[in-house]
mmCIF file of C-alpha atoms in Angstrom:
data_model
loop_
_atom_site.group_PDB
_atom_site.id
_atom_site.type_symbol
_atom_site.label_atom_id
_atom_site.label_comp_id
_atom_site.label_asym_id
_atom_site.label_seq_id
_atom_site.Cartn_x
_atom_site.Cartn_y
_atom_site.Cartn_z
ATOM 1 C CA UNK A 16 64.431 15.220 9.763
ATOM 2 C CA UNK A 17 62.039 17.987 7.813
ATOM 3 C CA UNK A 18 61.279 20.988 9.678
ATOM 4 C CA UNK A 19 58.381 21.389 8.368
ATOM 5 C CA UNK A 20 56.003 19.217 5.380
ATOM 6 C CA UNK A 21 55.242 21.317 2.908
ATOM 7 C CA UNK A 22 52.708 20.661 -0.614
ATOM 8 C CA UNK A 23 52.505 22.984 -2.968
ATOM 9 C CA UNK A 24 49.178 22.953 -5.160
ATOM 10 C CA UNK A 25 48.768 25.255 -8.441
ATOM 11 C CA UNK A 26 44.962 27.219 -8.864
ATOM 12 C CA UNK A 27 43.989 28.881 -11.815
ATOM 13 C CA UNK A 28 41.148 31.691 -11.430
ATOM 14 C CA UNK A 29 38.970 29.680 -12.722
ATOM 15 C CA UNK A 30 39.547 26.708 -10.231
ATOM 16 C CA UNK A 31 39.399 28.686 -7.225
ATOM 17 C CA UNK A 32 35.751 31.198 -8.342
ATOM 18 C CA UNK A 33 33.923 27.183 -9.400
ATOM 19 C CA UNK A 34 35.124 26.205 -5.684
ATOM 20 C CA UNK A 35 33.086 28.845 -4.456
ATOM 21 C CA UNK A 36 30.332 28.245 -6.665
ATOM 22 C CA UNK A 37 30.208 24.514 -6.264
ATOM 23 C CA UNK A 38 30.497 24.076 -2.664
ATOM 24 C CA UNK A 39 29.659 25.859 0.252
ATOM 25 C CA UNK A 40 31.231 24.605 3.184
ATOM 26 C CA UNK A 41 35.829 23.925 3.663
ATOM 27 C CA UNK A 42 36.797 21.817 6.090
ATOM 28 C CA UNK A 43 40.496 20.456 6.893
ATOM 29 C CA UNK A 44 40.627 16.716 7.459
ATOM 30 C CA UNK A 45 44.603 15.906 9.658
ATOM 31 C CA UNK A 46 46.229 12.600 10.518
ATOM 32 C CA UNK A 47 48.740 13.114 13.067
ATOM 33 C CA UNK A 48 51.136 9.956 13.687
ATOM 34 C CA UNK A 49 54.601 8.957 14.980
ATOM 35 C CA UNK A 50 57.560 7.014 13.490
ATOM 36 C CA UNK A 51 57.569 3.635 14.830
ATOM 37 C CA UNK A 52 54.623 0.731 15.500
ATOM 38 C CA UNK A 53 53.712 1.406 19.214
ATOM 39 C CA UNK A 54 52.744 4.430 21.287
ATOM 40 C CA UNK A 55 55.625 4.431 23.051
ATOM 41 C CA UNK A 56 57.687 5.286 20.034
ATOM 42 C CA UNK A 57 55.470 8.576 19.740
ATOM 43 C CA UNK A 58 57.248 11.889 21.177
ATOM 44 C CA UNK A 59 56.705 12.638 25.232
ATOM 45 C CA UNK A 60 55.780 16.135 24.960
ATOM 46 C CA UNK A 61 52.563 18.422 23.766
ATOM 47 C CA UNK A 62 53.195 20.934 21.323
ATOM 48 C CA UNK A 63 51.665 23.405 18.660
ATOM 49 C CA UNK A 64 50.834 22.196 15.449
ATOM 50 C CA UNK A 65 49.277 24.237 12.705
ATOM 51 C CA UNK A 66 48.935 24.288 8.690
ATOM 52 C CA UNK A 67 49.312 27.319 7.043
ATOM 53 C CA UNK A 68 48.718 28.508 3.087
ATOM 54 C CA UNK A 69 49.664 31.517 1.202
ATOM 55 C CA UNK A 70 49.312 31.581 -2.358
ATOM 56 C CA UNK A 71 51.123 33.790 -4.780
ATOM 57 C CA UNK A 72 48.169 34.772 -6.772
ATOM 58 C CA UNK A 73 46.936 38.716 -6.696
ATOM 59 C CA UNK A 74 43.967 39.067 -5.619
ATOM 60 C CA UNK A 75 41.061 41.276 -8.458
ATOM 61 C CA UNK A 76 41.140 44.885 -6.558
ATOM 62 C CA UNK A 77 37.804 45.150 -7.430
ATOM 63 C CA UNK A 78 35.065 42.845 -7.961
ATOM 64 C CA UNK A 79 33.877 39.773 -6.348
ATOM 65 C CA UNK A 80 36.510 37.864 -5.401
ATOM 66 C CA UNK A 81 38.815 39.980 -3.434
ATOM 67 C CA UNK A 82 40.775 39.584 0.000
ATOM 68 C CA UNK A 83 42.225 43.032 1.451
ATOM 69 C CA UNK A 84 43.093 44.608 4.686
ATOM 70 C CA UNK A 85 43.028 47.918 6.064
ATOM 71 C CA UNK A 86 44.015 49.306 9.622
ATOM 72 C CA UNK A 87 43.385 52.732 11.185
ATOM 73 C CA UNK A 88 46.819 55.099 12.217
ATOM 74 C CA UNK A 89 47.778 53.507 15.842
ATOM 75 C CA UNK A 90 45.611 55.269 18.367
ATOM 76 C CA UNK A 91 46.080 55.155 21.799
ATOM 77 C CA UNK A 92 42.840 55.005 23.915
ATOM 78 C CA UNK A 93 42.289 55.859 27.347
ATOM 79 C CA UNK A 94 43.262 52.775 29.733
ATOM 80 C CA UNK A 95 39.959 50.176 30.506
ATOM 81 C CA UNK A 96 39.410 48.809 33.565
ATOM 82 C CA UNK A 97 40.088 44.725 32.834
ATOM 83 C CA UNK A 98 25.438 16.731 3.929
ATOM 84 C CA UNK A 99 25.815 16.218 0.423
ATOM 85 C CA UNK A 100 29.268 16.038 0.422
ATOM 86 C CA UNK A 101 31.680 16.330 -2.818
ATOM 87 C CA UNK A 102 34.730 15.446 -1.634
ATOM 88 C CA UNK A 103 37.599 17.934 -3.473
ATOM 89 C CA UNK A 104 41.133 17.137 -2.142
ATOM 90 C CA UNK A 105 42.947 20.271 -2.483
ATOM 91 C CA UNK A 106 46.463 19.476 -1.212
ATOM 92 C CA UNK A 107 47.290 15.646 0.717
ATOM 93 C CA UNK A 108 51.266 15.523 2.086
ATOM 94 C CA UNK A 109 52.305 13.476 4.792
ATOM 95 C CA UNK A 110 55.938 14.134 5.546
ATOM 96 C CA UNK A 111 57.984 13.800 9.141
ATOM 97 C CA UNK A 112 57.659 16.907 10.652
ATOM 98 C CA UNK A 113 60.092 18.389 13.610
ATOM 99 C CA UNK A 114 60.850 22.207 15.190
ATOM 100 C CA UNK A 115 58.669 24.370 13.018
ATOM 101 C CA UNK A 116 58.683 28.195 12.448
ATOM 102 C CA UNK A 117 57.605 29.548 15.729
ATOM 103 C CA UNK A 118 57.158 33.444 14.284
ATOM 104 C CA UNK A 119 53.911 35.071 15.518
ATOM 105 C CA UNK A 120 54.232 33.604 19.057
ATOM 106 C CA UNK A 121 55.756 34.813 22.390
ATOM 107 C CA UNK A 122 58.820 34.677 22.750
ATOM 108 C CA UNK A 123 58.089 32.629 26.335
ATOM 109 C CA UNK A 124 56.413 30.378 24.161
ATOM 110 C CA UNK A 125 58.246 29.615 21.374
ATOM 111 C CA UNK A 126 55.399 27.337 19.567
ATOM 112 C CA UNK A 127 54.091 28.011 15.636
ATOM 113 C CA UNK A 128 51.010 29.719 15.546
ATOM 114 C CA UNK A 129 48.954 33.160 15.065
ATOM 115 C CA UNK A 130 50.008 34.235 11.811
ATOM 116 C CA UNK A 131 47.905 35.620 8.978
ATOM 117 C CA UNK A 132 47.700 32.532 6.796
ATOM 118 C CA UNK A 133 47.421 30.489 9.397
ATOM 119 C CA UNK A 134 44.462 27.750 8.339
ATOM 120 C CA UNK A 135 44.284 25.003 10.936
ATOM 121 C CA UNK A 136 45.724 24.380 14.426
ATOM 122 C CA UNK A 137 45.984 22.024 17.081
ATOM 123 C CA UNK A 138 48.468 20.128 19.697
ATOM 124 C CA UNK A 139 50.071 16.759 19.997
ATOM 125 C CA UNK A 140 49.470 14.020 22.307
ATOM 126 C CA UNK A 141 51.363 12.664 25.016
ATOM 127 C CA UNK A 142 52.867 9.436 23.206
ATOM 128 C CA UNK A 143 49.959 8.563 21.561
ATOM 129 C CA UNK A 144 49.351 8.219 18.082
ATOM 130 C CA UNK A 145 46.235 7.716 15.458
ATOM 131 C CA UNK A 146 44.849 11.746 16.116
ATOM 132 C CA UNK A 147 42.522 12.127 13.287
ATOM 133 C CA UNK A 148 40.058 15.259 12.944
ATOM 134 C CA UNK A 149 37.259 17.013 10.738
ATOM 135 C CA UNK A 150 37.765 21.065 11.217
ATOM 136 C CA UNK A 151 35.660 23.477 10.322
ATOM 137 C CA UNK A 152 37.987 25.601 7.868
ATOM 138 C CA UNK A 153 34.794 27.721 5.918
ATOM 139 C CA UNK A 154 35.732 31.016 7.585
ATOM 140 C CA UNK A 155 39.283 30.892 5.905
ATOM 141 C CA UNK A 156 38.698 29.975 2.274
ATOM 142 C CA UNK A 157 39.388 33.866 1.650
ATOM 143 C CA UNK A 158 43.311 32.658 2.092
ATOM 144 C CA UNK A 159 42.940 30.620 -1.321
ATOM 145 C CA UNK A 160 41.432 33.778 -3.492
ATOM 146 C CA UNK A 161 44.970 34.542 -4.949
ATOM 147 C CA UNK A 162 45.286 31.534 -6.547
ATOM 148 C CA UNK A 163 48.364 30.656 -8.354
ATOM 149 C CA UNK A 164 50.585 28.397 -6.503
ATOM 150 C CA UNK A 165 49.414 28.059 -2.859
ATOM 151 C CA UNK A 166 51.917 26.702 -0.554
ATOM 152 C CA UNK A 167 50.683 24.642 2.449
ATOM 153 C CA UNK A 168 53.016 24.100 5.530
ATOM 154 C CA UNK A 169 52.438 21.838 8.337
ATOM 155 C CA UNK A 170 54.689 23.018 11.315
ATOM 156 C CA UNK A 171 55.322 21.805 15.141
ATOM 157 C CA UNK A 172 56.170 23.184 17.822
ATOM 158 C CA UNK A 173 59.271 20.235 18.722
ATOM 159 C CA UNK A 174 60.119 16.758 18.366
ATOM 160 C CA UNK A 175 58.792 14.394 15.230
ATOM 161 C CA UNK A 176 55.408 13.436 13.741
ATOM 162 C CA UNK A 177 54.148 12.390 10.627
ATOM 163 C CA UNK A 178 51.438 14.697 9.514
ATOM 164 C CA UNK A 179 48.333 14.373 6.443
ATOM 165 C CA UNK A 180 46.074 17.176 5.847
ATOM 166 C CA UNK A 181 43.321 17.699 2.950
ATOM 167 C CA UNK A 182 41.229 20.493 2.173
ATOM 168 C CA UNK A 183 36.924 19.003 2.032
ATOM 169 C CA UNK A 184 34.787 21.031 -0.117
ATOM 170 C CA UNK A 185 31.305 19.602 0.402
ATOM 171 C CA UNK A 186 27.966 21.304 -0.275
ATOM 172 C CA UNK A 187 24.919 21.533 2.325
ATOM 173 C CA UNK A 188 21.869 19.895 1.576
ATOM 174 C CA UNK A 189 18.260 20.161 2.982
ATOM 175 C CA UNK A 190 16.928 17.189 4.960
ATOM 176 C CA UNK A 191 15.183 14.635 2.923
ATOM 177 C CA UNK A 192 11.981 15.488 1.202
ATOM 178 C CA UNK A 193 12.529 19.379 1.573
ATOM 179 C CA UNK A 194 14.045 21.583 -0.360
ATOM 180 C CA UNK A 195 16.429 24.551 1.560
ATOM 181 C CA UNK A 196 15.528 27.731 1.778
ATOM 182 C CA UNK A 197 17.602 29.379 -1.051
ATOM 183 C CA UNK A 198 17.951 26.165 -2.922
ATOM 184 C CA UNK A 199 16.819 27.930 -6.455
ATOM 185 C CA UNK A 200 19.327 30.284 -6.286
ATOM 186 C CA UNK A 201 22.268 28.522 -5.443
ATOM 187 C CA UNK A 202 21.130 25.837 -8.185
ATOM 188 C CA UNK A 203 20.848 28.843 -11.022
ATOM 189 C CA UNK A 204 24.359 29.780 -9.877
ATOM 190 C CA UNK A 205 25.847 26.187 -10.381
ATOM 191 C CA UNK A 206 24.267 26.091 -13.176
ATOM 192 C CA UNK A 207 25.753 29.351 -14.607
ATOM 193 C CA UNK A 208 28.797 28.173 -13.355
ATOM 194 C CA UNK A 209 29.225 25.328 -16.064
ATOM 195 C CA UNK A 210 29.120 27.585 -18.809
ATOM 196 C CA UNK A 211 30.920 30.451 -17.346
ATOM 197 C CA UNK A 212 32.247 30.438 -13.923
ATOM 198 C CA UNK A 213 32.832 34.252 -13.360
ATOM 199 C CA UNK A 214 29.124 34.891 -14.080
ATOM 200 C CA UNK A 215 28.207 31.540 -11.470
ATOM 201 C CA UNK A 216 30.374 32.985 -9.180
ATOM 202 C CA UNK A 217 28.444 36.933 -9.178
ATOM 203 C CA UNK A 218 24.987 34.424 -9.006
ATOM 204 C CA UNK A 219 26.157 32.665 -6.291
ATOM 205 C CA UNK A 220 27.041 35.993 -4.468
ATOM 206 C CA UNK A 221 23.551 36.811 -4.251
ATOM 207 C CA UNK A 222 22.436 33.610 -3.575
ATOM 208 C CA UNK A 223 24.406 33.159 -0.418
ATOM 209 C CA UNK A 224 22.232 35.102 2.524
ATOM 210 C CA UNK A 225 22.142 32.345 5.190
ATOM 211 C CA UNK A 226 24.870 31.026 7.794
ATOM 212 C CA UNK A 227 27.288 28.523 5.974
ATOM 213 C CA UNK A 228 25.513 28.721 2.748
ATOM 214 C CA UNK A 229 28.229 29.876 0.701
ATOM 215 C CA UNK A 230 31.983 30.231 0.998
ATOM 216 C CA UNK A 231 33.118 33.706 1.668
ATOM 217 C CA UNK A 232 34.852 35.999 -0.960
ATOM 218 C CA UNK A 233 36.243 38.133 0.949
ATOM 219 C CA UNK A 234 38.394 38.936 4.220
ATOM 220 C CA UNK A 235 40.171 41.485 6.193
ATOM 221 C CA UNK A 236 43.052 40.318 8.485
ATOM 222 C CA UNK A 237 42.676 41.945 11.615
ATOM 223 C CA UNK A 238 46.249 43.071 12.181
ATOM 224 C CA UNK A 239 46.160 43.577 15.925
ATOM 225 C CA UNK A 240 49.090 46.663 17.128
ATOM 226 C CA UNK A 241 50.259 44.370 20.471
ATOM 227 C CA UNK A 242 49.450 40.582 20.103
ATOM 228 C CA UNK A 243 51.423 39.567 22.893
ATOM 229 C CA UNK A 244 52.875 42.459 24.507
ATOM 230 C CA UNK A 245 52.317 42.960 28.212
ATOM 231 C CA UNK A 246 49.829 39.587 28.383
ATOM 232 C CA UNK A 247 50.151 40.003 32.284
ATOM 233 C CA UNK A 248 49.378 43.134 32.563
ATOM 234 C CA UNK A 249 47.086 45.829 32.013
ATOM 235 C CA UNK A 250 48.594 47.146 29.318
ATOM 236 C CA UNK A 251 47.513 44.580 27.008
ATOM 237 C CA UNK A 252 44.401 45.829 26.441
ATOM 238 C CA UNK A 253 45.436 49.474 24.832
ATOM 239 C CA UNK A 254 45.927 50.408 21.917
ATOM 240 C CA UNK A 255 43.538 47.337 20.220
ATOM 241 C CA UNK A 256 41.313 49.604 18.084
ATOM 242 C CA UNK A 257 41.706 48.634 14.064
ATOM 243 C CA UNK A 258 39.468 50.120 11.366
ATOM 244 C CA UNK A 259 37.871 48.023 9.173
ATOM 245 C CA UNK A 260 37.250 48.697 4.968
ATOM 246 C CA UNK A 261 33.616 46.928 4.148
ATOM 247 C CA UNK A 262 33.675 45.144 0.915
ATOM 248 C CA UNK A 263 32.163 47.548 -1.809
ATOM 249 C CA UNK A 264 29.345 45.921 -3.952
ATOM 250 C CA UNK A 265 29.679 45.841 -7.779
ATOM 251 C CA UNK A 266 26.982 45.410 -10.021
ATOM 252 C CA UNK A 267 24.662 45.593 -7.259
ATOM 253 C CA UNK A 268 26.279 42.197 -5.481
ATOM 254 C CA UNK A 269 26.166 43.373 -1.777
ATOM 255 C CA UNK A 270 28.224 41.824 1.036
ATOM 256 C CA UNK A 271 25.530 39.237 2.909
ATOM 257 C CA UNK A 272 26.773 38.463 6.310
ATOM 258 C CA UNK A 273 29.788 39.090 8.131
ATOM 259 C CA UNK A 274 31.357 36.663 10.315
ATOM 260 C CA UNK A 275 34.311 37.472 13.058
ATOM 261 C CA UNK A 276 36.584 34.424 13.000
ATOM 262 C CA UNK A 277 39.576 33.431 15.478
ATOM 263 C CA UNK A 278 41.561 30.691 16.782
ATOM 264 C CA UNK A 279 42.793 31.378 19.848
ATOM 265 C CA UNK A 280 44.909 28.826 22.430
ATOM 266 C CA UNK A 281 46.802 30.060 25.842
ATOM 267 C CA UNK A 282 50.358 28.644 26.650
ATOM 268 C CA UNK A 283 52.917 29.413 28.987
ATOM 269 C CA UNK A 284 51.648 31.055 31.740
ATOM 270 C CA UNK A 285 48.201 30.534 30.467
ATOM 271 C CA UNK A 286 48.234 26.631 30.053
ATOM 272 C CA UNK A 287 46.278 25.998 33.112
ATOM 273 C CA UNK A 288 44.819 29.619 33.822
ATOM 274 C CA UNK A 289 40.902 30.464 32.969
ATOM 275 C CA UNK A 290 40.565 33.223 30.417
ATOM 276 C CA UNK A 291 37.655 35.386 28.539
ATOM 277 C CA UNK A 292 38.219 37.141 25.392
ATOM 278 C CA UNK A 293 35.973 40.001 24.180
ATOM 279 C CA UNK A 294 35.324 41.462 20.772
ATOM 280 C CA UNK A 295 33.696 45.337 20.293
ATOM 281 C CA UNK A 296 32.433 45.571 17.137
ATOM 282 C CA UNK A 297 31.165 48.910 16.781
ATOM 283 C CA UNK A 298 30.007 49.225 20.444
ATOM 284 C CA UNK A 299 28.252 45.810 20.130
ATOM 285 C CA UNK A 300 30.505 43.035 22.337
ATOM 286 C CA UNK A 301 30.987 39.540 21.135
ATOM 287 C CA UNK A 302 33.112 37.068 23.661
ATOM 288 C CA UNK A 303 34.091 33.683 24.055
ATOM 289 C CA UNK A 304 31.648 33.369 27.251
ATOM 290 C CA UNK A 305 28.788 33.611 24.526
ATOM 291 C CA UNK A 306 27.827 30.229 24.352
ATOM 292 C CA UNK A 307 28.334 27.098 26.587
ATOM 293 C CA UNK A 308 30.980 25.709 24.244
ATOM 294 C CA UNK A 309 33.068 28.325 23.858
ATOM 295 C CA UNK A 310 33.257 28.876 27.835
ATOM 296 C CA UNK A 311 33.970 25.624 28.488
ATOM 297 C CA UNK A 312 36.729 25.795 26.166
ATOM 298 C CA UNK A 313 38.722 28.308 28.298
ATOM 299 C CA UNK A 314 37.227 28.257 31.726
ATOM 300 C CA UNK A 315 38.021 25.021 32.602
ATOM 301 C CA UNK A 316 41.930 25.937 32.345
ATOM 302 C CA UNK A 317 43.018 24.249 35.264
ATOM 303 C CA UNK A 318 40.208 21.693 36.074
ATOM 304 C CA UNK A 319 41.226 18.116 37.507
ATOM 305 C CA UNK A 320 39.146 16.796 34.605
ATOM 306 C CA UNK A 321 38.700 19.548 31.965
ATOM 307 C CA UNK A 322 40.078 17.796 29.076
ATOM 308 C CA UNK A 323 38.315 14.097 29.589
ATOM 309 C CA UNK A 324 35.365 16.183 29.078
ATOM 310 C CA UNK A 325 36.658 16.767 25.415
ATOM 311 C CA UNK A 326 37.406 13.080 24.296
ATOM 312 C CA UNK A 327 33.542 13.570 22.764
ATOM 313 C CA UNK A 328 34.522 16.707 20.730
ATOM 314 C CA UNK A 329 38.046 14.813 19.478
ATOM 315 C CA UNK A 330 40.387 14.701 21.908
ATOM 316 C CA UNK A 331 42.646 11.511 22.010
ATOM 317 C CA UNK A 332 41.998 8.990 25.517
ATOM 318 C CA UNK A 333 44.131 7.560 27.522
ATOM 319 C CA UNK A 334 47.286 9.790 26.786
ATOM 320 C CA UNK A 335 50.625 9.460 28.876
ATOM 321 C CA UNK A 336 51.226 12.525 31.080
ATOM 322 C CA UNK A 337 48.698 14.970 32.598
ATOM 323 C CA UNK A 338 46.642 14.987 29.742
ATOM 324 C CA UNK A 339 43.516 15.086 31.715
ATOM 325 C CA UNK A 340 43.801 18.640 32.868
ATOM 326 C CA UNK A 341 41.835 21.461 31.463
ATOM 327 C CA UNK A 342 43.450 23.739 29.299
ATOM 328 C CA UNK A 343 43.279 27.418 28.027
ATOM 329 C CA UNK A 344 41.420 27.037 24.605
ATOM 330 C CA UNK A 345 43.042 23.743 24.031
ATOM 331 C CA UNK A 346 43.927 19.752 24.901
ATOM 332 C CA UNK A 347 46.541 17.639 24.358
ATOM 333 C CA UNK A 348 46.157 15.288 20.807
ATOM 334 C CA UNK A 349 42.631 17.827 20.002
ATOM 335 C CA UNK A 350 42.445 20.020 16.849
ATOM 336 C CA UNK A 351 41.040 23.807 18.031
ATOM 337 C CA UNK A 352 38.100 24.565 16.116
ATOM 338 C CA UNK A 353 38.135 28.626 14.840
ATOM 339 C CA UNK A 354 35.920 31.083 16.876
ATOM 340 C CA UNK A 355 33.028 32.661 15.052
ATOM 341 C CA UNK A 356 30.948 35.232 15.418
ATOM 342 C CA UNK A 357 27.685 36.529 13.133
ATOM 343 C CA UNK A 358 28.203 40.208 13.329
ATOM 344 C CA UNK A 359 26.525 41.150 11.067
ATOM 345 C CA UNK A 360 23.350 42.862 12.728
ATOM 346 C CA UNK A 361 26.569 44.554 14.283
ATOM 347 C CA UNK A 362 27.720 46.247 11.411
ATOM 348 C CA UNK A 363 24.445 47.218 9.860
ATOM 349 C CA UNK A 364 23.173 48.869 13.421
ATOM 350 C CA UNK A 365 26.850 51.311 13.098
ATOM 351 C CA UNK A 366 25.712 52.544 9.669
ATOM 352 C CA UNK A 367 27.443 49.904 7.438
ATOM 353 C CA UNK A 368 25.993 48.785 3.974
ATOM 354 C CA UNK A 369 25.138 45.236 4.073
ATOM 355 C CA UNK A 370 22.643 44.372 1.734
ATOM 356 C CA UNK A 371 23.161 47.829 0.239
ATOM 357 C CA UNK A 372 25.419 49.284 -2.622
ATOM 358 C CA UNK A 373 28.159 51.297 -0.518
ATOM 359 C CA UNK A 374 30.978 50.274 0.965
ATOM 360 C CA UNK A 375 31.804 51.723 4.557
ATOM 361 C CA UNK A 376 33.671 50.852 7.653
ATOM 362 C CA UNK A 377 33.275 50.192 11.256
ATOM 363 C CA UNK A 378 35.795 50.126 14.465
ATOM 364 C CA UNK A 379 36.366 46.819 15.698
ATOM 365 C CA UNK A 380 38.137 46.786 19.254
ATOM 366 C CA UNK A 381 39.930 43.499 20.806
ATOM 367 C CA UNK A 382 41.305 41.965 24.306
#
């Protein structure tokens, strides 16, 4: 038995900037099986299951396809109270997978999961098998800038499945009979791009200015001091302050829009508990009880029913077990969509350049 499944897929420069040119929306399509021909062959318990990728590439320093992070000296503030679609397979690998690397998580936990190139997540059934899911990846394409030979690791938390995963590039279309709103733009830049991708991709910088209309060249890991330290107590919430480097613009190509993306799950203690989870972007405060789905999500932790409610959204039926309970952020045999917030009204009310020439920064605060 494999650890892990692992598929390694080599991308030139040249690959990765007509990716970004061609399509504007990444998704992650997993199959999650068991050895065997019934259900009852599947493994009992729920666990973590995530894909990673890190490529070996370097990043350009400077121009428009760059990925870099930056974080302030550790501070220590005072305590707070409490389509069209083009289908471009990317990397395909299904392998048996068993115990996986569980660095990044608690040690009370001991599940994969939270790390920097972390791409896609979810958590097993109770013996059941045929999970199948379409995530919403976009936010994370930043992770594939490097290029050169990008590794991709499926890993669980215990016992044995047999995994699949592809990478979806599609592009968005308008509905019939009308054209979108930067259509022209984004049609000069693909057109650019078959003649010279570098100077497609710098076109389709500027042409990307809505939500989802292009994928994003660049991203700062937010490298947070205490990710699980002190989760029960107050103390978690000090010392979350990180600074954050805005993309400079070159050749008057301006950053667009920003967009805060997490994927965030509660185990251990947490499994059946309710939680809220606030972002301060500059003073302005983005949270997971912004919108109906996102509360749902992680307030019905605990609720008789919680996670019947999410056989719509993906979640498997008619699992063994308690499957049926509400869970923090999560259900058993359910993928976990990322988080995302548009902040970027955020950053241009603190002073920072979008749209503009500079570069800048702004204080981004987390709990």
């Amino acid at each position: 038995m494999e650890e892990s499944a692992v598929s390694s897929v080599v991308l030139s420069r040249k690959e990765v900037e007509a990716l970004a040119v061609e399509h504007d929306v990444m998704q992650v399509y997993f199959e999650l099986s068991c050895p065997g021909a019934r259900d009852q062959d599947c493994a009992v318990w729920d666990h973590v299951i995530t894909l990673t990728a890190e490529c070996d590439g370097v990043a350009p320093t400077n121009g428009p396809f760059e990925s870099v992070a930056h974080r302030s000296p550790k501070k220590t503030p005072k305590r707070r109270p409490k389509r069209d679609r083009k289908g471009t397979e990317s990397m395909q690998q299904q392998q048996q997978l068993g115990r996986g690397d569980t660095r990044g998580a608690g040690p009370w936990v001991g599940e994969p999961g939270g790390g920097a190139h972390e791409l896609w997540r979810g958590v097993t059934p109770f013996r059941r098998r045929g999970g199948t899911w379409l995530t919403p990846a976009t936010a994370f394409f930043p992770l594939l800038l490097p290029g050169g030979t990008c590794t991709f690791k499926a890993q669980v938390g215990g016992e044995h499945w047999l995994a699949s995963a592809k990478l979806i590039f599609s592009k968005q279309t308008a509905p019939a009979g009308r054209k979108s709103q930067d259509s022209g733009p984004h049609e000069k830049a693909r057109t650019a791009a078959k003649d010279d991708p570098a100077a497609g991709a710098a076109a389709a910088r500027v042409a990307g200015s809505r939500l989802g209309s292009l994928l994003p060249l660049y991203s700062v890991t937010l490298d947070w001091p205490n990710p699980s330290d002190h989760f029960g107590g107050p103390d978690y919430n000090l010392n979350r302050t990180v600074a954050v480097a805005l993309p400079p613009s070159k050749g008057g190509l301006p950053w667009r829009r920003a967009v805060l993306a997490a994927i965030i799950t509660g185990h251990g203690g947490c499994e059946f508990q309710p939680t809220s989870h606030h972002f301060l972007v500059s003073g302005t405060e983005f949270s997971t009880l912004d919108t109906p789905e996102m509360r749902t999500r992680f307030m019905l932790a605990g609720a008789e029913l919680g996670c019947t409610l999410q056989v719509p959204n993906g979640a498997l039926p008619n699992e063994h077990g308690t499957w049926y309970y509400g869970r923090n952020g999560w259900c058993d045999g359910q993928d976990v969509p990322p988080l995302e917030w548009d902040i970027t009204q955020a950053i241009q009310q603190a002073g920072g350049q979008g749209g503009g020439r500079g570069g800048g920064g702004v204080g981004l605060v987390g709990e």
